[in-house]
CSV table of C-alpha atoms in Angstrom, one decimal:
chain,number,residue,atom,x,y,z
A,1,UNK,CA,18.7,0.4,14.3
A,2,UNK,CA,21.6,-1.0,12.2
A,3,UNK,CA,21.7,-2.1,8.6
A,4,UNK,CA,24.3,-5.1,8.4
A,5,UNK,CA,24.4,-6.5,4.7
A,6,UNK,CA,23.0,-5.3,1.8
A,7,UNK,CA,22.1,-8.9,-0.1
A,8,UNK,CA,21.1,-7.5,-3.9
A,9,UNK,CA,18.5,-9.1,-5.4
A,10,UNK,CA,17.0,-10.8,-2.1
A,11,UNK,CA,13.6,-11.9,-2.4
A,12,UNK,CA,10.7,-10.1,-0.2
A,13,UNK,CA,9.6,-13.2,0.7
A,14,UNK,CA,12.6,-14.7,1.8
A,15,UNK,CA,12.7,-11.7,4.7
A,16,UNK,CA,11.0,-12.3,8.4
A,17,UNK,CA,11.0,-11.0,11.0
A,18,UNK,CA,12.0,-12.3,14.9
A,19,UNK,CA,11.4,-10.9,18.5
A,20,UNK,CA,14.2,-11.8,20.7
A,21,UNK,CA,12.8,-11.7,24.6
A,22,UNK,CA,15.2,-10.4,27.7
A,23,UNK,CA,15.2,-14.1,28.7
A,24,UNK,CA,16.8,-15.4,25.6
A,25,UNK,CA,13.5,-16.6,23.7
A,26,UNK,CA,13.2,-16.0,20.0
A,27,UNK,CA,10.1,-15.7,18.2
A,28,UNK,CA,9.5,-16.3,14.6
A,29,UNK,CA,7.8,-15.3,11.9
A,30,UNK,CA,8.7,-17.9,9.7
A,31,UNK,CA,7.9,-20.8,12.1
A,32,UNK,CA,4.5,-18.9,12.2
A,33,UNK,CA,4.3,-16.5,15.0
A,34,UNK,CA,2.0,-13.3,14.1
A,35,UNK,CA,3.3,-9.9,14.7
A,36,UNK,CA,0.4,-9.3,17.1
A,37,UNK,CA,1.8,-12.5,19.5
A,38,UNK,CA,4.8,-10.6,20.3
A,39,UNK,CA,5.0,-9.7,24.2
A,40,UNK,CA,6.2,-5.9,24.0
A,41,UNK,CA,6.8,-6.2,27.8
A,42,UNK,CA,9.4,-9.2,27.6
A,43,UNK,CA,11.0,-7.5,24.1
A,44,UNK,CA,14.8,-6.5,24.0
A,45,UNK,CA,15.2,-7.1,20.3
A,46,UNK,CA,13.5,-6.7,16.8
A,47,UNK,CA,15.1,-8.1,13.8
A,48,UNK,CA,14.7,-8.3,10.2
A,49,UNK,CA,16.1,-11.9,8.9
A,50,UNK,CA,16.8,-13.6,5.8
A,51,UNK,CA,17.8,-17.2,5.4
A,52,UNK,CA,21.1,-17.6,7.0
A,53,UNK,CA,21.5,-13.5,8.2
A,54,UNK,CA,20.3,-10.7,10.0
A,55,UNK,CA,19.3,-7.9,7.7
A,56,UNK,CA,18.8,-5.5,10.6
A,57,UNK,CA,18.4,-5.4,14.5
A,58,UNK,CA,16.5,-2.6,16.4
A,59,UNK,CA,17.1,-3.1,19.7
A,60,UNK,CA,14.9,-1.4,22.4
A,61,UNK,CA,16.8,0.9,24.3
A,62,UNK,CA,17.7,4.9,25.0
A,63,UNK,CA,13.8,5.1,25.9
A,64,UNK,CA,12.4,2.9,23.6
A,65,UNK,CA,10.4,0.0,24.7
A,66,UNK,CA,8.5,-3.1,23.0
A,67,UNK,CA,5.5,-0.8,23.4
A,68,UNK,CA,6.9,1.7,21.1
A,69,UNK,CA,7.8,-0.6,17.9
A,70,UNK,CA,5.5,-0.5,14.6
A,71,UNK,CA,6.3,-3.0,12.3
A,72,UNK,CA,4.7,-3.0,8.7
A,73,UNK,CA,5.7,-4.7,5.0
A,74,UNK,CA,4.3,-2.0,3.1
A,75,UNK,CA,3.6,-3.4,-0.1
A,76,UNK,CA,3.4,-1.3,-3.6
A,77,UNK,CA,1.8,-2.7,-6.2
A,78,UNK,CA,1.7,-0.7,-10.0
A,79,UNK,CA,-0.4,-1.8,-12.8
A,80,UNK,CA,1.1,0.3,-16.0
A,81,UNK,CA,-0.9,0.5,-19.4
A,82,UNK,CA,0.9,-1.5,-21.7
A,83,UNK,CA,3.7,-2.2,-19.1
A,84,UNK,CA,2.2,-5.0,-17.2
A,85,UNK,CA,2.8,-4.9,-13.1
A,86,UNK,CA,5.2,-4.4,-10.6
A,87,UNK,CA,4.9,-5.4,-7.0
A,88,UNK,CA,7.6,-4.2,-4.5
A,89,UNK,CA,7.7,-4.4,-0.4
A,90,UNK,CA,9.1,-1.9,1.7
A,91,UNK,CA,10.2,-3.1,5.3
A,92,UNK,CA,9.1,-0.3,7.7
A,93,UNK,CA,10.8,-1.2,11.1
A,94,UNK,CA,10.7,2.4,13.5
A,95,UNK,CA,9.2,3.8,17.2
A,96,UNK,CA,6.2,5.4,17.6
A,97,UNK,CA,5.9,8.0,18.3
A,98,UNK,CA,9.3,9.2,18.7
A,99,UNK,CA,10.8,7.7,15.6
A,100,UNK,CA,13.4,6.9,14.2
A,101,UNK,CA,11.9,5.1,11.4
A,102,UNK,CA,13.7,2.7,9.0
A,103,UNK,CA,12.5,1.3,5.9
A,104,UNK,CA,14.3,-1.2,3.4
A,105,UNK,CA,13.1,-2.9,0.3
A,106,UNK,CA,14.8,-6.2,-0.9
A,107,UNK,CA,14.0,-6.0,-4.5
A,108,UNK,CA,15.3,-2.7,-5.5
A,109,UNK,CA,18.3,-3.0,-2.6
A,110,UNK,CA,17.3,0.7,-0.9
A,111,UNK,CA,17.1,1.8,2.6
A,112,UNK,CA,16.0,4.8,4.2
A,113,UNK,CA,15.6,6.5,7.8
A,114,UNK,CA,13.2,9.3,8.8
A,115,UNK,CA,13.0,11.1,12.0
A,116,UNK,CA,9.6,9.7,12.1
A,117,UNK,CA,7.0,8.7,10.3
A,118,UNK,CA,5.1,11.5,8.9
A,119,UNK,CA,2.0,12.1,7.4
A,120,UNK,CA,1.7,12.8,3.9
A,121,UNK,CA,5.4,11.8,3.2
A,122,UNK,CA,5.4,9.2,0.3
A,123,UNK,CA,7.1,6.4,2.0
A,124,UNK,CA,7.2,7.3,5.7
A,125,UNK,CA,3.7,8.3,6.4
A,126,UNK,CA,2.3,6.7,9.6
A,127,UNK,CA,0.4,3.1,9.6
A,128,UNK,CA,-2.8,2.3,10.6
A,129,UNK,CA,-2.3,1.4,14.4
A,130,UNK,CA,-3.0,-2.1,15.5
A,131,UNK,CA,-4.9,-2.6,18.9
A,132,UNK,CA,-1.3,-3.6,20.6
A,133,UNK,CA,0.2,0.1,19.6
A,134,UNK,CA,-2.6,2.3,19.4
A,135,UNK,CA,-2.1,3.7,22.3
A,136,UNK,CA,1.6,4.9,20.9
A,137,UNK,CA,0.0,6.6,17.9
A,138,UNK,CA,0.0,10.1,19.1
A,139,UNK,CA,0.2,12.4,15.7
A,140,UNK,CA,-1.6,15.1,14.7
A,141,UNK,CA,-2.6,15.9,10.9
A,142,UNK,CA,0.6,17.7,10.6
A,143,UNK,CA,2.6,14.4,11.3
A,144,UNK,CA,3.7,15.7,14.6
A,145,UNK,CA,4.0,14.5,17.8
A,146,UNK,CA,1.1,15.2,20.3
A,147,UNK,CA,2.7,13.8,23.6
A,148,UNK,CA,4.4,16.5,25.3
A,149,UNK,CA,6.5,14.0,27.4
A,150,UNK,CA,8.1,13.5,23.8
A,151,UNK,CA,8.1,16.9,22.0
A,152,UNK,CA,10.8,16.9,19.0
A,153,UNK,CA,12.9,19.5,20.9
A,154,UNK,CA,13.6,16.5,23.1
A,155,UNK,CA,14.4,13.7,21.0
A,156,UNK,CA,17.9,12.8,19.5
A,157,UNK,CA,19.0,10.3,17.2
A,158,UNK,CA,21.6,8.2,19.4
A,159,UNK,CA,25.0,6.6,18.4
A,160,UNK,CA,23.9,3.1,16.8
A,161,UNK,CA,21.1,4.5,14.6
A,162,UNK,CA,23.5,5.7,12.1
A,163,UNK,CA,22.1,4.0,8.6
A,164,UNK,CA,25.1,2.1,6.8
A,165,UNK,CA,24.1,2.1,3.0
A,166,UNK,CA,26.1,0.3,1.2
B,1,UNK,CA,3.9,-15.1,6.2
B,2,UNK,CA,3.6,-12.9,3.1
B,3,UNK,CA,0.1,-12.7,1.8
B,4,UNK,CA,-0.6,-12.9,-2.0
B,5,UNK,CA,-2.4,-10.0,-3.2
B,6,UNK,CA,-3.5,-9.2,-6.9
B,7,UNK,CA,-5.1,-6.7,-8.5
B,8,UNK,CA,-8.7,-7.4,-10.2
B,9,UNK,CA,-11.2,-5.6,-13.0
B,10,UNK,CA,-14.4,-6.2,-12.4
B,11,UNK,CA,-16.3,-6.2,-15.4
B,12,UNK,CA,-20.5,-7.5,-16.1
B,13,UNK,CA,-23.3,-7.2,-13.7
B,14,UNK,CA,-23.3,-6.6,-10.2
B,15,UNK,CA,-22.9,-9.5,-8.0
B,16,UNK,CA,-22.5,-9.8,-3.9
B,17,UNK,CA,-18.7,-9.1,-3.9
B,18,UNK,CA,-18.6,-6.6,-7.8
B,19,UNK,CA,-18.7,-7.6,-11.3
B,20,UNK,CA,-19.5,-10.9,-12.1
B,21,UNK,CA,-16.3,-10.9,-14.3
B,22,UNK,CA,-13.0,-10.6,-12.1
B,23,UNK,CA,-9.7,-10.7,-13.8
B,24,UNK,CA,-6.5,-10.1,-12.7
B,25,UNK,CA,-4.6,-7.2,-13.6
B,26,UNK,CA,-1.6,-7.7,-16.6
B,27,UNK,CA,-0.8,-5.4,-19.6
B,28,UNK,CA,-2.8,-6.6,-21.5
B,29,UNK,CA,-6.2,-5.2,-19.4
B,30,UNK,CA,-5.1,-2.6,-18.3
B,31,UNK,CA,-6.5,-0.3,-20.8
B,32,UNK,CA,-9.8,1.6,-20.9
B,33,UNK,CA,-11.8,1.4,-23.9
B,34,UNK,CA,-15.8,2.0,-24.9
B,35,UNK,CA,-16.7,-1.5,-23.7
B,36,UNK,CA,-16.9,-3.0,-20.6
B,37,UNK,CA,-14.9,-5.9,-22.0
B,38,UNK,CA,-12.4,-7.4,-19.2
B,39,UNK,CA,-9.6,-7.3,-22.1
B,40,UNK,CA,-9.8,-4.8,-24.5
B,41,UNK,CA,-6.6,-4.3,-25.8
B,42,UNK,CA,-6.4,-2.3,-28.6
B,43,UNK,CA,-10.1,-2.5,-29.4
B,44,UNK,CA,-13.0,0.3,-29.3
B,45,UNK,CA,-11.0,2.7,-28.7
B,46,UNK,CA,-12.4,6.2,-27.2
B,47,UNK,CA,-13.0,8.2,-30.2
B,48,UNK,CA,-12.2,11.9,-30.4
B,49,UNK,CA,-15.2,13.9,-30.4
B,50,UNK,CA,-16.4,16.8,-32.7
B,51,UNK,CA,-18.1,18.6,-29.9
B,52,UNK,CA,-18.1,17.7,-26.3
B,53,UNK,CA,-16.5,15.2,-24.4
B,54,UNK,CA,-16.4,11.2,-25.3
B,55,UNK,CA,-16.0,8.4,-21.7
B,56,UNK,CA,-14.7,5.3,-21.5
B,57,UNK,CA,-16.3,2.6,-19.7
B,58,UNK,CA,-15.2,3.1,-16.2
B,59,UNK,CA,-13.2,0.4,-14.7
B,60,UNK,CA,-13.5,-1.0,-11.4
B,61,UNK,CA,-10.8,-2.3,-9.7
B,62,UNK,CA,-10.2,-3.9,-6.2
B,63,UNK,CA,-7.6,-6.0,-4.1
B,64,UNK,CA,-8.1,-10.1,-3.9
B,65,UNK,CA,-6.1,-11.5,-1.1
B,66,UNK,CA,-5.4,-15.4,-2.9
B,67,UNK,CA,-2.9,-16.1,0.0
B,68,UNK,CA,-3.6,-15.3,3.1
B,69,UNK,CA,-1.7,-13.0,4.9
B,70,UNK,CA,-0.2,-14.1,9.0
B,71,UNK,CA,-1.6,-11.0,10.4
B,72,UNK,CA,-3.6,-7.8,9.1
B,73,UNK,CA,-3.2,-6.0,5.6
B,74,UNK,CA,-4.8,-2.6,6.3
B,75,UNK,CA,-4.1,1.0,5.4
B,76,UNK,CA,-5.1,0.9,1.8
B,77,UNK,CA,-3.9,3.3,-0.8
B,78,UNK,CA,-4.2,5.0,-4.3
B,79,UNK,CA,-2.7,6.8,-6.3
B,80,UNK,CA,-1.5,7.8,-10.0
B,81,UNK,CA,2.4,8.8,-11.5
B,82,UNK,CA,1.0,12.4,-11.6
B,83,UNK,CA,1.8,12.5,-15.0
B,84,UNK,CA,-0.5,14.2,-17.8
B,85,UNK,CA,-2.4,11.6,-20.2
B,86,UNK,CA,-2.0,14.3,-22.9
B,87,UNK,CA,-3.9,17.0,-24.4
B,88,UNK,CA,-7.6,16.7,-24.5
B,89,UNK,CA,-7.9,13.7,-22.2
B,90,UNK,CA,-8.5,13.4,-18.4
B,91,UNK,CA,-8.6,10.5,-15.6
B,92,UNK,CA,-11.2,11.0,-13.1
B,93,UNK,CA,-11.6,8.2,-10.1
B,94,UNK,CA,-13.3,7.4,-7.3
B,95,UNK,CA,-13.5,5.0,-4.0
B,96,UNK,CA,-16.7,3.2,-4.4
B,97,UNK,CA,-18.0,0.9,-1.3
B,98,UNK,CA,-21.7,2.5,-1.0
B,99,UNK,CA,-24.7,0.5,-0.9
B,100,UNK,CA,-25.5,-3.7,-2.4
B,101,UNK,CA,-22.6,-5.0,-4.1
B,102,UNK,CA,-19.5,-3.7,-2.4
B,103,UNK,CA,-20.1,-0.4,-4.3
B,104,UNK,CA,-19.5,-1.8,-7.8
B,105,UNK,CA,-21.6,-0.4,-10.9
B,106,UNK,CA,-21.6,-2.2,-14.1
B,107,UNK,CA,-20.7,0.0,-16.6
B,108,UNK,CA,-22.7,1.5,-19.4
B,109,UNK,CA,-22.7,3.6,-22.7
B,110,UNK,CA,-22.6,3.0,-26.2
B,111,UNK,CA,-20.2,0.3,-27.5
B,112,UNK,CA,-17.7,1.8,-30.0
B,113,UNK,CA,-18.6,5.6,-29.2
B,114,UNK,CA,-18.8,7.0,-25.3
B,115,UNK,CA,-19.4,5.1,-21.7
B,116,UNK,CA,-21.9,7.0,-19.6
B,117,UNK,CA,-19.9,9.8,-17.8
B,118,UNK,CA,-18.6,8.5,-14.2
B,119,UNK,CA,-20.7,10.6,-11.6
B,120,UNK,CA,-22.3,10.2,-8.2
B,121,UNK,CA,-25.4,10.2,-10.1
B,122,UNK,CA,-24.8,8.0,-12.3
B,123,UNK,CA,-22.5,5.2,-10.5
B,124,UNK,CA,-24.5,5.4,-6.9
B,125,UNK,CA,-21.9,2.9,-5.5
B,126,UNK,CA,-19.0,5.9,-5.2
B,127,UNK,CA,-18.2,7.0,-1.9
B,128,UNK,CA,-17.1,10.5,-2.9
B,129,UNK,CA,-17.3,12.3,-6.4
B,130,UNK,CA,-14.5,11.7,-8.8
B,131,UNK,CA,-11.2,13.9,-8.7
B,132,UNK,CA,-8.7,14.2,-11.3
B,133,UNK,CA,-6.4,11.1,-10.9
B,134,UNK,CA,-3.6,13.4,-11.4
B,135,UNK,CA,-4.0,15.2,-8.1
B,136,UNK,CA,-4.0,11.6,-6.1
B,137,UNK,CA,-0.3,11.1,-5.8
B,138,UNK,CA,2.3,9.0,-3.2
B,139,UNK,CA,1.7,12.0,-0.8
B,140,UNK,CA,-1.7,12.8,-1.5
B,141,UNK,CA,-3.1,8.9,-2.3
B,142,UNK,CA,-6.8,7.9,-2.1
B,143,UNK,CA,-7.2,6.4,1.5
B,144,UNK,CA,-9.8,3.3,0.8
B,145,UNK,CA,-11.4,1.5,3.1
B,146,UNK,CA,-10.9,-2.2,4.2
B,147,UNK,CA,-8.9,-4.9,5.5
B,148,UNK,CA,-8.4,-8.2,5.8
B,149,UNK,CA,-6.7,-10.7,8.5
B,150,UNK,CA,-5.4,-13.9,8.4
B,151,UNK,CA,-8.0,-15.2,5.9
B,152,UNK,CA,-8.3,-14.8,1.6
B,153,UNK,CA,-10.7,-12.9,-0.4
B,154,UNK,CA,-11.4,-9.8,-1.9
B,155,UNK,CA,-11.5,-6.9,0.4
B,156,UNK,CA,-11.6,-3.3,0.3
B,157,UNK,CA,-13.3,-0.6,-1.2
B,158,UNK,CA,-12.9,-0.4,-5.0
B,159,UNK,CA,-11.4,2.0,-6.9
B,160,UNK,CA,-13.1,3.1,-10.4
B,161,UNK,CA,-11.5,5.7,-12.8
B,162,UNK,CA,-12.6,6.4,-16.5
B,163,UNK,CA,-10.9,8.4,-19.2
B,164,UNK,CA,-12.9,11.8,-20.4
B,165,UNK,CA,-12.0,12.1,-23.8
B,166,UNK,CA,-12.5,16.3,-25.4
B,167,UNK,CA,-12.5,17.5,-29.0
B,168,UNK,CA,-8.4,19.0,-28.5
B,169,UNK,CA,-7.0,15.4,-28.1
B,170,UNK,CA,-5.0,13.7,-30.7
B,171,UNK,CA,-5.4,10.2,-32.3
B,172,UNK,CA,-3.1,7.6,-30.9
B,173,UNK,CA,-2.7,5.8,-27.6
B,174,UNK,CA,-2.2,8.2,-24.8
B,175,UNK,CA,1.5,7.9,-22.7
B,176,UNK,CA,1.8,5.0,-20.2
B,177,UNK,CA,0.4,6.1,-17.0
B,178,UNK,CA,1.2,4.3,-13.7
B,179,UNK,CA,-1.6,3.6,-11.0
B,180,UNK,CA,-0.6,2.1,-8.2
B,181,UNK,CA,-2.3,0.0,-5.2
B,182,UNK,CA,-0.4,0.2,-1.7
B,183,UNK,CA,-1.4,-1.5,1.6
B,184,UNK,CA,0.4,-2.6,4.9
B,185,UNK,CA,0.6,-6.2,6.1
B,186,UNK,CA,1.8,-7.7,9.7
C-alpha cells in the first residue's frame, strides 16, 4: 500500500472508498456501493479517495487477493468531564491474515503500518470479521497467525509497501 | 456513507430501549453526581465521607446510531485514559445488556448524600461485575456487545460506571478523566 498525499485538515467524511475490478469497473462508495457488494474475485484495486485525489491504493498482488482485504473506519469517540467530546476515524485498510495493515486518520493527519493486525494492540487489533472475510480471520488470542500456509517466518513486506509520511 | 453516531445518558425509569431520559453526551453531562439528574453540572456533588465509602448515581451510557451507517458498525469498545481520579476516589463500570430493558437500571440512593453502590446485586441488568475503569484501557478495552446495519437507533450493550467516593479524598472536582467509546463501521 502507498500513501500519496497527506491533505491536513481533510474531513473523515469527505474520505471513501473505491474497488477497481481487473476489467476496468470502479465501484463507489460515495455513489452508494456497500463494502459488502464488492466482488473479491474480480478485485485488482482498493483505494482510499477524497474529492478530487487518491489518498491511498492497495493493490492486490505478491499473494494477496480480494479475499484477503479487511476494510474498517474505526471510529473513536471521547467524552471528557468538563472537556466536552471528540470524535476521530481511523482508516484501517490491510490483509488478513498476513498483513500488512495500514491505518490513516484525516483529522489529526497520522498514518501508521503494522505487520498485522494484532490483538490487544491499541490501534491495530483485529476487526470483527464480516461473513465475506471470515474465512481469512485465522488468529489466535496471541494475535498470531494460525494458517500454517502463512506462518510469519514466511511473510515479507514487498517493495511498494513502504509508508511515505509526510 | 459515514453513519452518525452519539453518545447518550440514560437517566429515569426503565423503558423498552433504557432510561426514559436520553441525552446526548457534551461537557456539560458528563459528570457524576448524587442524582440521577441527566445534567448535573456542578450540583450534588458526592460528599466525602466520615467513615466508609460515599456513590454516585451510576450513569448509563449507550451508542445511538441518528444516521445510518452504508454497512455494519460492529466491534464495540470501552475504555478509560488510565489515569487516577485522585486520592480516595475510584471508577468502577460495567457492560450491562441482561434481562427487560436492554440491561439499563435506573439509579437509586439518597439525593445530596450516596447512590446505592453499583453491584450485580443491586443493578441486575450488568453482564459482569464492575472492574476498576482504570484497568480498561486502549489495549485492554471493554468488548460490548451489539451492532447495527444499515438502519438508525440505539444499539449495543450499555456501559454504566459510578464514582466510589472514601473518607481519604479531598474536596474539589477530581482531574478530567477521558472515557472513550470505539466501534468499526463498513
Amino acid at each position: 500500500m502507498q500513501r500519496l498525499v497527506s491533505p491536513r485538515g481533510l474531513h473523515d467524511l469527505l474520505v471513501s472508498w473505491e474497488a477497481e475490478y481487473h476489467d476496468g469497473r470502479v465501484i463507489k462508495e460515495r455513489e452508494g456501493r456497500a463494502y459488502a457488494d464488492i466482488d473479491r474475485y474480480q478485485l485488482k484495486e482498493f483505494r482510499l479517495v477524497s474529492p478530487g485525489e487518491i489518498l491511498m491504493r492497495a493493490p492486490m498482488k505478491d499473494g494477496r487477493t480480494g479475499h484477503n482485504l479487511c476494510y474498517r473506519r474505526r471510529v473513536v469517540m471521547s467524552a471528557a468531564t468538563g472537556q466536552g467530546f471528540t470524535r476521530n476515524t481511523w482508516f484501517m485498510v490491510g490483509f488478513v491474515p498476513m498483513g500488512p495493515v495500514f491505518a490513516y486518520s484525516p483529522g489529526l493527519d497520522e498514518a501508521k503500518q503494522a505487520v498485522r493486525f494484532v490483538h490487544g494492540d491499541p490501534l491495530f487489533s483485529p476487526p470483527a470479521p464480516h461473513p465475506n472475510e471470515g474465512e481469512t480471520f485465522s488468529f489466535d488470542a496471541l494475535g498470531h497467525v494460525t494458517d500454517a500456509r502463512l506462518a510469519p517466518s514466511r511473510i515479507t513486506l514487498p517493495s511498494g509497501y513502504v509508508l511515505d509520511v509526510k | 456513507m459515514a453513519a452518525t453516531v452519539i453518545i447518550e445518558r440514560h437517566t429515569g425509569t426503565a423503558t423498552t430501549d433504557g432510561g426514559t431520559t436520553k441525552t446526548a453526551i457534551t461537557s456539560s453531562n458528563a459528570r457524576a453526581s448524587t442524582s440521577d439528574a441527566p445534567t448535573p453540572g456542578t450540583a450534588d456533588p458526592i460528599p466525602i465521607p466520615g467513615a466508609g465509602t460515599n456513590y454516585s448515581y451510576w450513569v448509563s451510557t449507550r451508542l445511538n446510531c441518528t444516521g445510518a451507517p452504508t454497512g455494519t458498525i460492529d466491534n464495540l469498545n470501552w475504555y478509560s485514559d488510565a489515569v487516577s481520579f485522585g486520592t480516595g476516589v475510584t471508577v468502577s463500570g460495567a457492560d450491562a445488556s441482561t434481562g427487560a430493558t436492554v440491561g439499563y437500571r435506573a439509579a437509586t440512593g439518597t439525593q445530596g448524600t450516596t447512590g446505592t453502590q453499583l453491584t450485580t446485586g443491586n443493578h441486575t441488568g450488568l453482564d459482569a461485575a464492575p472492574v476498576d475503569v482504570t484497568t480498561l484501557t486502549s489495549g485492554s478495552p471493554r468488548a460490548l456487545g451489539g451492532t447495527i446495519t444499515a438502519t438508525t437507533g440505539r444499539f449495543g450493550d450499555l456501559f454504566v460506571y459510578q464514582f466510589g467516593v472514601g473518607t481519604s479524598a479531598s474536596a474539589g472536582t477530581t482531574p478530567a478523566n477521558t472515557f472513550t467509546w470505539q466501534y468499526d463501521e463498513t
